[in-house]
Short mmCIF file of N, CA and C in Angstrom, two decimals:
data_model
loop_
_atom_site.label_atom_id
_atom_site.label_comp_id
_atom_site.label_asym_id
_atom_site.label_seq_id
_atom_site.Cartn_x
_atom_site.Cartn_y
_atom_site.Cartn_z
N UNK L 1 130.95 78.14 100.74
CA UNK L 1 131.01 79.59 100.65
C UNK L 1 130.35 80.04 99.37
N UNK L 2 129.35 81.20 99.02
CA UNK L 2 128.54 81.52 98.36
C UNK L 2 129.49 82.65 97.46
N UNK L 3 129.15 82.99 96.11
CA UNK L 3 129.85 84.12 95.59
C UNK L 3 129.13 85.20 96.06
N UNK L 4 129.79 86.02 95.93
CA UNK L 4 128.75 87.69 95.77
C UNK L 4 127.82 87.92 95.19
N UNK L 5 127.98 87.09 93.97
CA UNK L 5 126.58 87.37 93.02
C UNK L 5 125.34 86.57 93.07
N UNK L 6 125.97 85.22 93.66
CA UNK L 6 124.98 84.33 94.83
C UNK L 6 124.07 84.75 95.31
N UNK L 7 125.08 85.25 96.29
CA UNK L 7 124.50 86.00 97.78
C UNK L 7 123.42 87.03 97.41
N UNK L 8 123.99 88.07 96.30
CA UNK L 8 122.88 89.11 96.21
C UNK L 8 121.95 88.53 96.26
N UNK L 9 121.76 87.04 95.31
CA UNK L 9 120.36 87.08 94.70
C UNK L 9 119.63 86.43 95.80
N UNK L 10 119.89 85.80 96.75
CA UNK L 10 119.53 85.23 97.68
C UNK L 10 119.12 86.28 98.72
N UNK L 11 119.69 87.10 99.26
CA UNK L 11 119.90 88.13 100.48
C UNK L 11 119.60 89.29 100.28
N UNK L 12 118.76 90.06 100.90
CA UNK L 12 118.11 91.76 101.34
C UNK L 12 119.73 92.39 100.80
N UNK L 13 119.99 92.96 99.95
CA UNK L 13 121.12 93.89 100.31
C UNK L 13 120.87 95.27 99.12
N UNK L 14 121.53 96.01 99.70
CA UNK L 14 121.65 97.75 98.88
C UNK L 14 121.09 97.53 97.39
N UNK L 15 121.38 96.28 96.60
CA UNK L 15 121.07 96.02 94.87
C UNK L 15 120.04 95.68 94.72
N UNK L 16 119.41 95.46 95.97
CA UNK L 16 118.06 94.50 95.60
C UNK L 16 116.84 95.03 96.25
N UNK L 17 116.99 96.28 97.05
CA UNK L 17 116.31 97.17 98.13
C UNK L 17 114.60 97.20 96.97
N UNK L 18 113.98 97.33 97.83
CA UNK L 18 112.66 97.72 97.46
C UNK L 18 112.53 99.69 96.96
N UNK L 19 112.29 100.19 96.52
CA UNK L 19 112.65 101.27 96.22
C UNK L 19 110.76 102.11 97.25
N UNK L 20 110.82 103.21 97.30
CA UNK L 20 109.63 103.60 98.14
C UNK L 20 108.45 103.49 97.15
N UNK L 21 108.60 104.13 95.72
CA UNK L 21 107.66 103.10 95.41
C UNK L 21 106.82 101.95 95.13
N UNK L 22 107.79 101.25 95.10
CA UNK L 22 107.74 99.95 95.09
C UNK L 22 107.02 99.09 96.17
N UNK L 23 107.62 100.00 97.45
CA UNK L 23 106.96 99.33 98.94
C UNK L 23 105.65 100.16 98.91
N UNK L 24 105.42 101.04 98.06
CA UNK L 24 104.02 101.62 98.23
C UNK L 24 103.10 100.47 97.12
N UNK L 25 103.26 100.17 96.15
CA UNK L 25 102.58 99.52 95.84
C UNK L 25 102.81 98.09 96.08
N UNK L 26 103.96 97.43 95.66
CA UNK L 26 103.48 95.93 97.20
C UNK L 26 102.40 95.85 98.10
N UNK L 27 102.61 96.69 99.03
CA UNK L 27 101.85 97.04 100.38
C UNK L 27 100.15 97.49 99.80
N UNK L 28 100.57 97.86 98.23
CA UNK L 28 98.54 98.24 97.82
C UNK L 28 98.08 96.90 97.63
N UNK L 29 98.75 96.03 97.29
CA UNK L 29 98.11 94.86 97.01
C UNK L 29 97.58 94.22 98.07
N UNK L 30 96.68 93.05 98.03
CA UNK L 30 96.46 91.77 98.87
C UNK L 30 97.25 91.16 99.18
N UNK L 31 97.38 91.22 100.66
CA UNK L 31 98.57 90.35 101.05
C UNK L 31 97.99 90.13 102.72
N UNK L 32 98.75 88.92 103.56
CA UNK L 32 98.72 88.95 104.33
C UNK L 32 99.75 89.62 105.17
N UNK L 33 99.62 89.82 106.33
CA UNK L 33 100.90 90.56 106.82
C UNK L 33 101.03 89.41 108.24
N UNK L 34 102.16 89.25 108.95
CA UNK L 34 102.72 88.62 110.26
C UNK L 34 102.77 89.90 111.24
N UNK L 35 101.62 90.01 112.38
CA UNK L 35 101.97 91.00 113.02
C UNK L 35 102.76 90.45 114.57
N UNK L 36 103.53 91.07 115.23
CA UNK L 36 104.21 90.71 116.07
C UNK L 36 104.13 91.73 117.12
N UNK L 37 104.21 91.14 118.31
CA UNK L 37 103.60 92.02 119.40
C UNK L 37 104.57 91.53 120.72
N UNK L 38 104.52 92.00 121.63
CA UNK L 38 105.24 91.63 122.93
C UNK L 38 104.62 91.43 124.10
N UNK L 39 104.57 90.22 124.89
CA UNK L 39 103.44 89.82 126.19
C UNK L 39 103.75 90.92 127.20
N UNK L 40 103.45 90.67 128.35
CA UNK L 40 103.66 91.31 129.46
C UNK L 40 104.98 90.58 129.70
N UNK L 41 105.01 89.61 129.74
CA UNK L 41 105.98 88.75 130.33
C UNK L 41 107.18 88.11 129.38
N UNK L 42 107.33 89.03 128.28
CA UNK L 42 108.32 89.12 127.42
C UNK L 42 108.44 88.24 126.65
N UNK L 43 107.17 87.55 125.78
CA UNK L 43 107.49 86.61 124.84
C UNK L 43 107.17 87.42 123.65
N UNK L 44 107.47 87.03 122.93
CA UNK L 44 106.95 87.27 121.59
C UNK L 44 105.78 86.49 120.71
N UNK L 45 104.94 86.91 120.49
CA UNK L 45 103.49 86.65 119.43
C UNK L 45 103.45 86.92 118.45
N UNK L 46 103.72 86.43 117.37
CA UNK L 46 103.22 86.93 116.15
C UNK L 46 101.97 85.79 115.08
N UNK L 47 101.56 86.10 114.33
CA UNK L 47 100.14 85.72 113.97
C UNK L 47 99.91 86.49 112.92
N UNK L 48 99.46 85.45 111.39
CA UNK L 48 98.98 86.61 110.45
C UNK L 48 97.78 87.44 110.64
N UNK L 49 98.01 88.35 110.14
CA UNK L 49 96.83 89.16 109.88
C UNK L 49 96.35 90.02 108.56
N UNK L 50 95.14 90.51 108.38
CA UNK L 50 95.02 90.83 107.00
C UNK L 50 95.03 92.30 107.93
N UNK L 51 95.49 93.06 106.12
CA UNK L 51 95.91 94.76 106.54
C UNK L 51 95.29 95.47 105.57
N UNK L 52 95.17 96.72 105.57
CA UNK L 52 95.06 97.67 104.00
C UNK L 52 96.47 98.65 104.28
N UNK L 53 97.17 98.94 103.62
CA UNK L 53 97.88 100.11 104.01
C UNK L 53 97.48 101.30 103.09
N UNK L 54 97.56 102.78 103.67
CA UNK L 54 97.19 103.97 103.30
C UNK L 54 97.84 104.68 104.22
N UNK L 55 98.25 106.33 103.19
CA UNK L 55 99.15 107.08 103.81
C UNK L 55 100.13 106.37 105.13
N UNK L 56 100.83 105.75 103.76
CA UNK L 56 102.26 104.71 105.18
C UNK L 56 101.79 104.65 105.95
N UNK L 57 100.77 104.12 106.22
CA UNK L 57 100.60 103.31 107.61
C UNK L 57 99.88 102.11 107.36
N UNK L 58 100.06 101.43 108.25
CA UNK L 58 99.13 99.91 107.97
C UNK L 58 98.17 99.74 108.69
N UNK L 59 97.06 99.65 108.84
CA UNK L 59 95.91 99.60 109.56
C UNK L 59 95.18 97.93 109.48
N UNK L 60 95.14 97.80 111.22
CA UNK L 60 94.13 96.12 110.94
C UNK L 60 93.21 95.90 111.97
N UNK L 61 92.22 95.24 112.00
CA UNK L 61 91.19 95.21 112.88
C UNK L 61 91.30 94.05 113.95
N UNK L 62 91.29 94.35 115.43
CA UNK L 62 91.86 92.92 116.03
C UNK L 62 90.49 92.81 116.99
N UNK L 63 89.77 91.58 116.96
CA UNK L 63 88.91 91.29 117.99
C UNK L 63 89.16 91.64 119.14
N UNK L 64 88.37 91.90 120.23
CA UNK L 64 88.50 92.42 121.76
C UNK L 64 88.98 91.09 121.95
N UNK L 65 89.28 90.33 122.11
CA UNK L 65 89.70 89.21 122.59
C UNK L 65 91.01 88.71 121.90
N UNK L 66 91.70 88.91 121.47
CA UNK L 66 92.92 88.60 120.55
C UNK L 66 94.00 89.13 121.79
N UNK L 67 94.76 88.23 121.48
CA UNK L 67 96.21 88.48 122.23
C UNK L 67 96.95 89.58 121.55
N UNK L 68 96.73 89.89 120.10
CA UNK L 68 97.79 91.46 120.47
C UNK L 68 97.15 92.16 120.78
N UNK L 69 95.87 92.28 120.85
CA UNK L 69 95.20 93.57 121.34
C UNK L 69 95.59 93.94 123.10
N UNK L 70 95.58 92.80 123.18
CA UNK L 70 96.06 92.94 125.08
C UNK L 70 97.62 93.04 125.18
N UNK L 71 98.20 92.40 124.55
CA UNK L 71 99.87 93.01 124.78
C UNK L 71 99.93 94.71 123.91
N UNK L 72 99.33 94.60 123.15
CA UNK L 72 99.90 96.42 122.38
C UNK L 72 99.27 97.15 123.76
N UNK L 73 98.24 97.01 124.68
CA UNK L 73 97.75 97.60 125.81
C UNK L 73 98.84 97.87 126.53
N UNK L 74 100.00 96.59 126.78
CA UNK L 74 100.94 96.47 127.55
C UNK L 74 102.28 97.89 126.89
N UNK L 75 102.28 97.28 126.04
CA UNK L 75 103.15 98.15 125.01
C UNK L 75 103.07 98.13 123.85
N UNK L 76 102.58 99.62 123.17
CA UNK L 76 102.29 99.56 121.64
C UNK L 76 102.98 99.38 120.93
N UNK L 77 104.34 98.87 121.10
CA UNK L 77 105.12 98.35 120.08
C UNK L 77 104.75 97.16 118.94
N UNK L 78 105.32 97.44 118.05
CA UNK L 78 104.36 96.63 116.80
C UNK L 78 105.55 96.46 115.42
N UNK L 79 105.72 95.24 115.16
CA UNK L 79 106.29 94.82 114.19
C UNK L 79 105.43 94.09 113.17
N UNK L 80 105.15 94.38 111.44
CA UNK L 80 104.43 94.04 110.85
C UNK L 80 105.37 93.49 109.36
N UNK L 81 105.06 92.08 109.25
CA UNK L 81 106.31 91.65 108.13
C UNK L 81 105.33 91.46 106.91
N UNK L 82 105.73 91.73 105.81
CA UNK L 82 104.96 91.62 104.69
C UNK L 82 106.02 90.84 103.57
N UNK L 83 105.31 89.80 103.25
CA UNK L 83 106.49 89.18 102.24
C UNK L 83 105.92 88.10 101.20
N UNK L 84 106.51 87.88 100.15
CA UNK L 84 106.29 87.24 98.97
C UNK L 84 107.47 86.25 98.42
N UNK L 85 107.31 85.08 98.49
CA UNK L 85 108.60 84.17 98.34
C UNK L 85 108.37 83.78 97.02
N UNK L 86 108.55 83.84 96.35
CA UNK L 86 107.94 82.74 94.69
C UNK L 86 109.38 81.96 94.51
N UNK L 87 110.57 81.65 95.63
CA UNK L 87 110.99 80.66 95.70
C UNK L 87 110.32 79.21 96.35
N UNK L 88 109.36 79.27 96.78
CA UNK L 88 108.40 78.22 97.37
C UNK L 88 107.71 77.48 95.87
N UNK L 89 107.75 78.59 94.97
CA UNK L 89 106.59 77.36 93.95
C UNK L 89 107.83 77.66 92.69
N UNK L 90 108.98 78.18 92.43
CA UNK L 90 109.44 78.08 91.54
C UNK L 90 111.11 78.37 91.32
N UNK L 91 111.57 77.60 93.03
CA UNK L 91 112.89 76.96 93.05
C UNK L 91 113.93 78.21 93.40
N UNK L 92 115.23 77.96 93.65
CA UNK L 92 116.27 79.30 93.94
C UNK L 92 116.26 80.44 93.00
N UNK L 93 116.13 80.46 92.10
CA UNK L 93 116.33 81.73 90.66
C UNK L 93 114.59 82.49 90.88
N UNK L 94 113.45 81.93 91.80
CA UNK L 94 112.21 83.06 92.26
C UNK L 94 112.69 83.76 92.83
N UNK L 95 111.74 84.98 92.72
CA UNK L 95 112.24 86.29 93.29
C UNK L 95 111.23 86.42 94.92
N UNK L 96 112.03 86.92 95.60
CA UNK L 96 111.50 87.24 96.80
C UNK L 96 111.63 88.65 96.96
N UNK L 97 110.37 89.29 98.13
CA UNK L 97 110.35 90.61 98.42
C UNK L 97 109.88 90.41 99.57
N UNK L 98 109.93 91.55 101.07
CA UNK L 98 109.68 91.83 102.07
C UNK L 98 109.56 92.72 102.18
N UNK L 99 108.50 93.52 103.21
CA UNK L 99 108.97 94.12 104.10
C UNK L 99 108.50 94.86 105.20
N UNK L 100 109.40 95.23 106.18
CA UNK L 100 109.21 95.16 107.69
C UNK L 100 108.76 96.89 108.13
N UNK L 101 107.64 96.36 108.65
CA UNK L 101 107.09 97.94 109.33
C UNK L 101 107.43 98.03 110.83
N UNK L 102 108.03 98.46 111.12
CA UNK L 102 108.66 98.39 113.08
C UNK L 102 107.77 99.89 113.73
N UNK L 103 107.15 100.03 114.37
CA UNK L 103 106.49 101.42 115.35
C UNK L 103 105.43 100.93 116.30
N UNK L 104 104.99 102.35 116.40
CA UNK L 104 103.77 102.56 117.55
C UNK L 104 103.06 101.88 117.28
N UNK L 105 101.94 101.39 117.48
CA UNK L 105 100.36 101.39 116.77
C UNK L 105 99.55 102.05 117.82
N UNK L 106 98.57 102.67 117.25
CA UNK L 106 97.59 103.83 117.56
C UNK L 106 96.45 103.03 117.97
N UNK L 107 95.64 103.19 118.79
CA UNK L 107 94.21 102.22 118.74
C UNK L 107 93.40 103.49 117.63
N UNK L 108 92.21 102.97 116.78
CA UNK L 108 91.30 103.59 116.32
C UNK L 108 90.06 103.23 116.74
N UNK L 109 89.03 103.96 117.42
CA UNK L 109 88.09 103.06 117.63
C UNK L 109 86.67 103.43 116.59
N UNK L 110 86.93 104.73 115.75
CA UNK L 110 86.42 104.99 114.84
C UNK L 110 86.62 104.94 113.52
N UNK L 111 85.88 103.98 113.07
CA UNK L 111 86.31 103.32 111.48
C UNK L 111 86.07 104.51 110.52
N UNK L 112 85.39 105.23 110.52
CA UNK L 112 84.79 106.18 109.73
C UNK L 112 85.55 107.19 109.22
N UNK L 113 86.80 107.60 110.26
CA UNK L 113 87.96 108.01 110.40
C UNK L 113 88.25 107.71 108.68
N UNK L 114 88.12 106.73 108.11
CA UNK L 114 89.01 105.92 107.13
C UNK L 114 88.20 105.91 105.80
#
């Protein structure tokens, strides 16, 4: 059994929240993102992808041939995880951050738009 003060440091909770600026600039940086998508036939796909985000939204470019492009066809539902572990190169006491974009996605077919 973990203490409370454990746990915070380990676990997403209210003390440790990303604040909106914070997820605005995270999200300015280079990062990869995990986008996740849904088949026709109800599996789940997800696959990194590179993003830019601007005015809260995340924008990414998917080949005509890519499997989320054909399931968001099915349903534009779209889950996009963004995250940073620096417990991987520097043990339990690294700090970790996430975080999860859940909505629509829009097709754009004009880049210029941007």
């Amino acid at each position: 059994m973990q203490s409370d003060s454990l746990r915070n440091q380990l676990t997403a909770t209210e003390s440790n929240r990303l604040s909106p600026q914070e997820i605005d600039q995270f999200l300015a940086e280079r990062r990869i993102g995990y986008l996740g998508t849904v088949s026709r036939s109800v599996q789940a796909h997800l696959t990194p992808v590179w993003f830019w985000y601007e005015n809260q939204s995340a924008y990414f470019v998917l080949g005509a041939r890519r499997v989320h492009l054909a399931n968001l066809r099915v349903s534009p539902n779209a889950t996009l995880l963004v995250e940073e572990d620096l417990r991987l190169t520097q043990g339990w006491r690294g700090n970790a951050r996430a975080v999860l974009i859940k909505g629509v996605a829009t097709k754009v077919d004009d880049l210029s738009e941007f």
